[in-house]
Amino acid sequence: MTVTLGFSKHRDPLAEYLIGSAKAAIIRNAPEGTVVEVKSIIKNEAAPKKKPGLDLGFEEISGVRHIIGIASGKGGVGKSTVSVNLAVALARLGYKVGLADADVYGPSVPKMTATEGLMPDAFQEGEKEVIMPLEKYGVKWMSIGYFAKPEQALIWRGPMACNALKQMILQVRWGELDFLLIDMPPGTGDIHISLVHDIPMEGAVIVSTPQDVALADVEKGVNMFRNESVNKPIIGLVENMAWFTPAEHPDEKYYIFGQGGGIRMAEKYGIPLLGQIPIVQSIREGGDSGEPAALSSRPDGLAFVGLAEKVASNTL
Ligand code: ADP
């Protein structure tokens, strides 16, 4: 049995998923022994396309000098906030920067950069499908969020999520870059191991908050990268929400999640503490409005610039 699915755009990560699910649904319901073939075509195109599949090489990342994973042991510690602001701060320092938002559970780059609703261009080049990143604030952005509605993120699981993530990185025309940051999904599961295995990352930056529970999660993150089968260096730790500073008293620091957790953890694992980012209203507002705090010359903006300097000097 042959089924043809028509897509209105060139293949995007969702198409891979739809082809797989269509096939699974037919196999489940067709009489045993039925041979099932699912083809995909682009609407208005007469001939069926060649077999769908992930035939991704490393050509699109061959011009990238440093690929860095941004990881956290758990969600909600500000990993995406740090990733977006670090990318903007590196660009402010004159580096060529890209960010691939691989957080399947909650892609936040579109919102944090006010690029929601935009659809990256895609085109066919020979056998290959190429996706163009969006550009804003001097950074090239790519996110799984450009291809799926927020409620769809929940369906990204297992091998499908891994494939979509790899496309998000390997099919994108990044061009020449000094840094490609990969905002990884929170946690330390199979998706992470597969991602770290298949993408030639140079190392990882781990984001945490000073709370003990978050720091216990750092241990999981560190162990994941130091695991024998992964074995990637950890470039350093970022302590996010290190202290609270009220907008009206910029010189005051309140250690609401405890003090010194980041430095203790960095020492324990022998990794540099790359930066401490305060919890301030303007960072949250920057995330919500799509104008990252790192664009500003306020103390919070400069904290990200300092972090960017450290990341650059620890990798270049
Ligand atoms: P994660 O990617 O780890 O799940 P997010 O980056 O999405 O976390 O951050 C979670 C929430 O916390 C967001 O609303 C974000 O704006 C806010 N946030 C993160 N870091 C800070 C900070 N340093 N100061 C103020 N708000 C922050």
Coordinates of C-alpha atoms and ligand atoms in Angstrom, one line a residue:
M1 CA 0.0 0.0 0.0
T2 CA 1.4 3.4 -0.9
V3 CA 0.2 6.6 0.7
T4 CA 1.3 10.1 -0.4
L5 CA 1.2 13.0 2.0
G6 CA 1.3 16.5 0.6
F7 CA 3.0 19.3 2.4
S8 CA 2.6 23.0 1.6
K9 CA 6.1 23.9 2.4
H10 CA 9.4 22.2 2.0
R11 CA 9.9 19.5 4.6
D12 CA 10.2 20.8 8.1
P13 CA 10.8 18.8 11.3
L14 CA 7.0 18.1 11.8
A15 CA 6.8 16.4 8.4
E16 CA 9.2 13.7 9.5
Y17 CA 7.0 13.1 12.5
L18 CA 3.8 13.0 10.4
I19 CA 5.3 10.6 7.9
G20 CA 6.3 8.3 10.8
S21 CA 3.0 8.5 12.5
A22 CA 1.0 7.9 9.3
K23 CA 3.0 4.8 8.7
A24 CA 2.5 3.6 12.2
A25 CA -1.2 4.2 12.0
I26 CA -1.5 2.2 8.8
I27 CA 0.6 -0.6 10.0
R28 CA -1.5 -0.9 13.1
N29 CA -4.8 -1.1 11.2
A30 CA -3.9 -2.8 7.9
P31 CA -4.1 -6.6 7.5
E32 CA -0.9 -8.3 8.6
G33 CA 1.8 -8.6 5.9
T34 CA 0.7 -5.4 4.1
V35 CA 3.7 -3.5 2.8
V36 CA 3.3 0.2 3.6
E37 CA 5.1 3.0 1.9
V38 CA 4.5 6.6 2.8
K39 CA 5.7 9.2 0.3
S40 CA 5.8 12.9 0.7
I41 CA 5.3 15.6 -1.9
I42 CA 5.4 19.4 -1.8
K43 CA 2.0 20.7 -2.8
N44 CA 1.8 21.7 -6.5
E45 CA 4.7 19.3 -7.2
A46 CA 3.7 16.5 -9.6
A47 CA 6.4 14.0 -8.8
P48 CA 6.7 12.3 -5.4
K49 CA 9.9 13.3 -3.6
K50 CA 12.7 11.0 -2.9
K51 CA 12.5 8.9 0.2
P52 CA 12.1 10.8 3.4
G53 CA 14.9 10.3 5.8
L54 CA 17.6 11.9 7.8
D55 CA 20.6 12.0 5.6
L56 CA 22.4 14.9 7.4
G57 CA 26.0 15.5 7.1
F58 CA 28.1 18.1 8.9
E59 CA 28.5 20.5 5.9
E60 CA 26.2 23.2 7.4
I61 CA 28.3 23.4 10.6
S62 CA 31.6 23.2 8.9
G63 CA 32.1 27.0 9.1
V64 CA 31.4 27.0 12.9
R65 CA 34.4 27.3 15.2
H66 CA 32.9 26.4 18.5
I67 CA 29.7 24.5 19.2
I68 CA 28.7 24.8 22.8
G69 CA 25.8 23.1 24.6
I70 CA 24.0 25.1 27.2
A71 CA 22.6 22.5 29.7
S72 CA 20.8 22.4 33.0
G73 CA 20.0 19.5 35.3
K74 CA 16.4 20.7 35.6
G75 CA 13.9 23.1 34.1
G76 CA 13.2 26.6 35.3
V77 CA 16.7 27.6 36.3
G78 CA 17.0 30.2 33.5
K79 CA 18.9 28.1 30.9
S80 CA 17.1 29.7 28.0
T81 CA 17.4 33.1 29.4
V82 CA 21.1 32.7 29.9
S83 CA 21.4 31.1 26.4
V84 CA 19.7 34.0 24.6
N85 CA 21.5 36.7 26.6
L86 CA 24.8 35.0 26.2
A87 CA 24.3 34.9 22.4
V88 CA 23.4 38.6 22.3
A89 CA 26.3 39.5 24.5
L90 CA 28.8 37.5 22.4
A91 CA 27.4 39.3 19.3
R92 CA 27.9 42.6 21.2
L93 CA 31.6 41.7 21.6
G94 CA 31.9 41.3 17.9
Y95 CA 31.7 37.5 17.5
K96 CA 29.6 35.8 14.9
V97 CA 27.0 33.9 16.8
G98 CA 24.1 31.5 16.2
L99 CA 21.8 29.9 18.7
A100 CA 19.9 26.6 18.1
D101 CA 17.0 26.3 20.5
A102 CA 16.8 22.6 21.0
D103 CA 14.5 22.7 24.1
V104 CA 11.8 20.5 22.8
Y105 CA 9.7 20.8 26.0
G106 CA 9.5 24.5 25.8
P107 CA 11.2 26.3 23.0
S108 CA 11.5 29.9 24.2
V109 CA 13.7 31.6 21.6
P110 CA 10.8 32.9 19.5
K111 CA 9.3 34.6 22.5
M112 CA 12.5 35.8 24.0
T113 CA 13.6 37.4 20.7
A114 CA 10.1 38.6 19.6
T115 CA 10.4 36.5 16.4
E116 CA 7.2 34.4 17.2
G117 CA 5.1 33.6 14.2
L118 CA 8.0 34.0 11.7
M119 CA 8.7 31.1 9.5
P120 CA 12.3 30.5 8.5
D121 CA 12.8 30.1 4.7
A122 CA 13.6 26.6 3.4
F123 CA 14.8 25.5 0.0
Q124 CA 15.9 22.4 -1.8
E125 CA 19.5 22.2 -2.8
G126 CA 20.1 19.1 -4.8
E127 CA 19.0 16.2 -2.6
K128 CA 19.1 18.4 0.5
E129 CA 16.6 20.5 2.3
V130 CA 18.3 23.7 3.7
I131 CA 16.7 25.9 6.4
M132 CA 17.7 29.5 6.8
P133 CA 18.1 30.9 10.3
L134 CA 16.3 34.1 11.3
E135 CA 18.6 37.1 12.2
K136 CA 18.0 39.6 14.9
Y137 CA 20.2 41.5 17.4
G138 CA 23.2 40.3 15.4
V139 CA 22.5 36.6 16.1
K140 CA 21.3 33.8 13.9
W141 CA 18.4 32.1 15.5
M142 CA 16.8 28.7 14.9
S143 CA 14.1 27.1 17.1
I144 CA 11.9 24.1 17.0
G145 CA 9.3 26.6 18.1
Y146 CA 9.1 28.2 14.6
F147 CA 7.7 24.9 13.3
A148 CA 5.4 23.8 16.1
K149 CA 2.7 25.5 18.1
P150 CA 3.4 25.6 21.8
E151 CA 0.9 22.9 22.6
Q152 CA 2.5 20.6 20.1
A153 CA 5.8 20.6 21.9
L154 CA 4.5 17.9 24.2
I155 CA 4.4 15.4 21.4
W156 CA 8.1 15.7 20.7
R157 CA 9.4 12.5 22.2
G158 CA 12.0 9.8 21.8
P159 CA 13.6 9.3 18.3
M160 CA 11.3 11.8 16.7
A161 CA 12.5 14.6 19.1
C162 CA 16.1 13.5 18.4
N163 CA 15.7 13.7 14.7
A164 CA 13.9 17.1 14.8
L165 CA 16.7 18.4 17.0
K166 CA 19.4 17.2 14.7
Q167 CA 17.7 18.9 11.8
M168 CA 17.5 22.0 13.8
I169 CA 21.2 22.1 13.9
L170 CA 22.5 20.2 10.9
Q171 CA 20.1 21.4 8.2
V172 CA 20.5 25.1 9.0
R173 CA 22.7 27.3 6.9
W174 CA 24.7 28.8 9.7
G175 CA 27.6 30.0 7.5
E176 CA 30.7 31.3 9.2
L177 CA 30.3 31.5 13.0
D178 CA 32.6 31.9 15.9
F179 CA 30.0 30.3 18.3
L180 CA 27.0 28.2 17.8
L181 CA 25.2 27.8 21.2
I182 CA 22.8 24.9 21.6
D183 CA 20.0 25.5 24.1
M184 CA 19.6 21.9 25.2
P185 CA 16.4 20.4 26.7
P186 CA 16.5 20.5 30.5
G187 CA 17.5 17.3 32.2
T188 CA 19.9 14.4 31.4
G189 CA 17.9 11.8 29.5
D190 CA 18.4 9.8 26.3
I191 CA 17.7 12.8 24.1
H192 CA 20.6 14.6 25.6
I193 CA 23.0 11.7 25.3
S194 CA 22.0 11.2 21.7
L195 CA 22.3 14.9 20.9
V196 CA 25.8 15.2 22.5
H197 CA 26.8 12.0 20.6
D198 CA 25.7 13.2 17.2
I199 CA 26.6 16.8 17.3
P200 CA 30.3 17.7 17.5
M201 CA 30.0 19.9 20.5
E202 CA 33.2 21.2 21.9
G203 CA 31.9 21.3 25.5
A204 CA 29.1 22.4 27.7
V205 CA 28.1 25.3 29.9
I206 CA 25.9 24.3 32.8
V207 CA 23.3 26.7 34.2
S208 CA 22.1 26.4 37.8
T209 CA 20.6 28.5 40.6
P210 CA 22.2 28.6 44.1
Q211 CA 19.5 26.4 45.7
D212 CA 20.7 23.0 47.0
V213 CA 18.2 21.1 44.9
A214 CA 19.3 22.8 41.7
L215 CA 22.9 22.2 42.6
A216 CA 22.2 18.5 43.1
D217 CA 20.9 18.6 39.6
V218 CA 24.2 20.2 38.4
E219 CA 25.9 17.0 39.5
K220 CA 23.7 15.0 37.1
G221 CA 24.6 17.4 34.3
V222 CA 28.3 17.2 35.0
N223 CA 28.2 13.4 35.2
M224 CA 26.3 13.3 31.9
F225 CA 29.1 15.1 30.1
R226 CA 31.8 13.3 31.9
N227 CA 30.2 9.9 31.2
E228 CA 32.6 7.7 29.3
S229 CA 30.5 7.4 26.2
V230 CA 30.0 11.2 26.0
N231 CA 33.2 12.6 27.4
K232 CA 32.9 16.3 26.6
P233 CA 34.7 19.0 28.6
I234 CA 32.6 21.3 30.8
I235 CA 33.5 24.8 30.0
G236 CA 32.0 26.1 33.2
L237 CA 29.1 26.9 35.4
V238 CA 26.8 29.9 35.3
E239 CA 25.1 30.7 38.6
N240 CA 21.8 32.3 37.6
M241 CA 19.6 34.1 40.1
A242 CA 22.7 34.4 42.3
W243 CA 21.1 37.2 44.3
F244 CA 18.1 39.5 44.0
T245 CA 18.5 43.2 43.3
P246 CA 15.4 45.4 43.5
A247 CA 15.1 47.7 40.5
E248 CA 14.9 50.8 42.8
H249 CA 18.1 49.8 44.8
P250 CA 20.6 48.6 42.1
D251 CA 23.4 48.3 44.7
E252 CA 21.7 46.0 47.1
K253 CA 22.0 42.2 47.0
Y254 CA 19.7 39.8 48.7
Y255 CA 20.8 36.1 48.6
I256 CA 17.3 34.7 48.5
F257 CA 18.4 31.3 47.3
G258 CA 21.5 31.1 49.6
Q259 CA 25.0 32.4 49.0
G260 CA 28.1 30.8 47.6
G261 CA 26.4 27.7 46.2
G262 CA 27.8 28.2 42.7
I263 CA 31.4 28.7 43.7
R264 CA 31.2 25.6 46.0
M265 CA 29.8 23.5 43.2
A266 CA 32.4 24.8 40.7
E267 CA 35.2 24.0 43.2
K268 CA 33.8 20.5 43.9
Y269 CA 33.8 19.6 40.2
G270 CA 37.0 21.5 39.3
I271 CA 35.2 23.7 36.7
P272 CA 35.3 27.5 36.4
L273 CA 32.4 29.6 37.6
L274 CA 31.9 31.6 34.5
G275 CA 29.5 34.1 35.8
Q276 CA 26.9 35.1 38.4
I277 CA 23.7 36.6 37.0
P278 CA 21.4 38.4 39.5
I279 CA 17.6 37.9 39.6
V280 CA 16.3 41.2 38.5
Q281 CA 12.9 42.3 37.1
S282 CA 14.5 43.6 33.9
I283 CA 15.9 40.2 32.9
R284 CA 12.4 38.6 33.2
E285 CA 10.8 41.6 31.4
G286 CA 13.4 41.4 28.6
G287 CA 12.5 37.7 28.2
D288 CA 8.8 38.4 28.0
S289 CA 9.1 41.4 25.7
G290 CA 11.6 39.8 23.3
E291 CA 14.3 42.4 24.0
P292 CA 17.1 40.6 25.8
A293 CA 18.6 42.3 28.8
A294 CA 22.0 41.7 27.4
L295 CA 21.3 44.5 24.9
S296 CA 21.4 47.1 27.7
S297 CA 24.2 48.7 29.6
R298 CA 22.5 48.3 32.9
P299 CA 24.2 46.1 35.5
D300 CA 22.2 43.0 34.4
G301 CA 23.2 43.6 30.8
L302 CA 26.8 44.0 31.7
A303 CA 26.7 40.7 33.8
F304 CA 25.9 38.9 30.5
V305 CA 28.7 40.8 28.7
G306 CA 31.1 39.6 31.5
L307 CA 29.8 36.1 31.1
A308 CA 30.4 36.3 27.3
E309 CA 34.0 37.4 27.8
K310 CA 34.6 34.5 30.1
V311 CA 33.1 32.0 27.7
A312 CA 35.1 33.4 24.9
S313 CA 38.4 33.3 26.8
N314 CA 37.7 29.8 28.0
T315 CA 37.1 28.5 24.5
L316 CA 39.1 30.6 22.0
Ligands
ADP1 P1 14.7 27.3 31.7 O1 15.1 27.5 30.3 O2 15.8 26.9 32.6 O3 13.4 26.5 31.8 P2 13.9 30.1 31.5 O4 15.1 30.7 30.9 O5 12.7 29.8 30.6 O6 14.3 28.8 32.3 O7 13.5 31.0 32.8 C1 12.3 30.7 33.6 C2 11.7 32.1 34.0 O8 12.6 32.8 34.9 C3 11.4 33.0 32.9 O9 10.2 33.7 33.1 C4 12.6 34.0 32.9 O10 12.3 35.3 32.4 C5 12.9 34.1 34.4 N1 14.3 34.3 34.7 C6 15.4 33.5 34.3 N2 16.5 34.1 34.8 C7 16.2 35.2 35.4 C8 16.9 36.3 36.1 N3 18.3 36.2 36.2 N4 16.2 37.3 36.6 C9 14.9 37.4 36.5 N5 14.1 36.5 35.9 C10 14.8 35.4 35.3

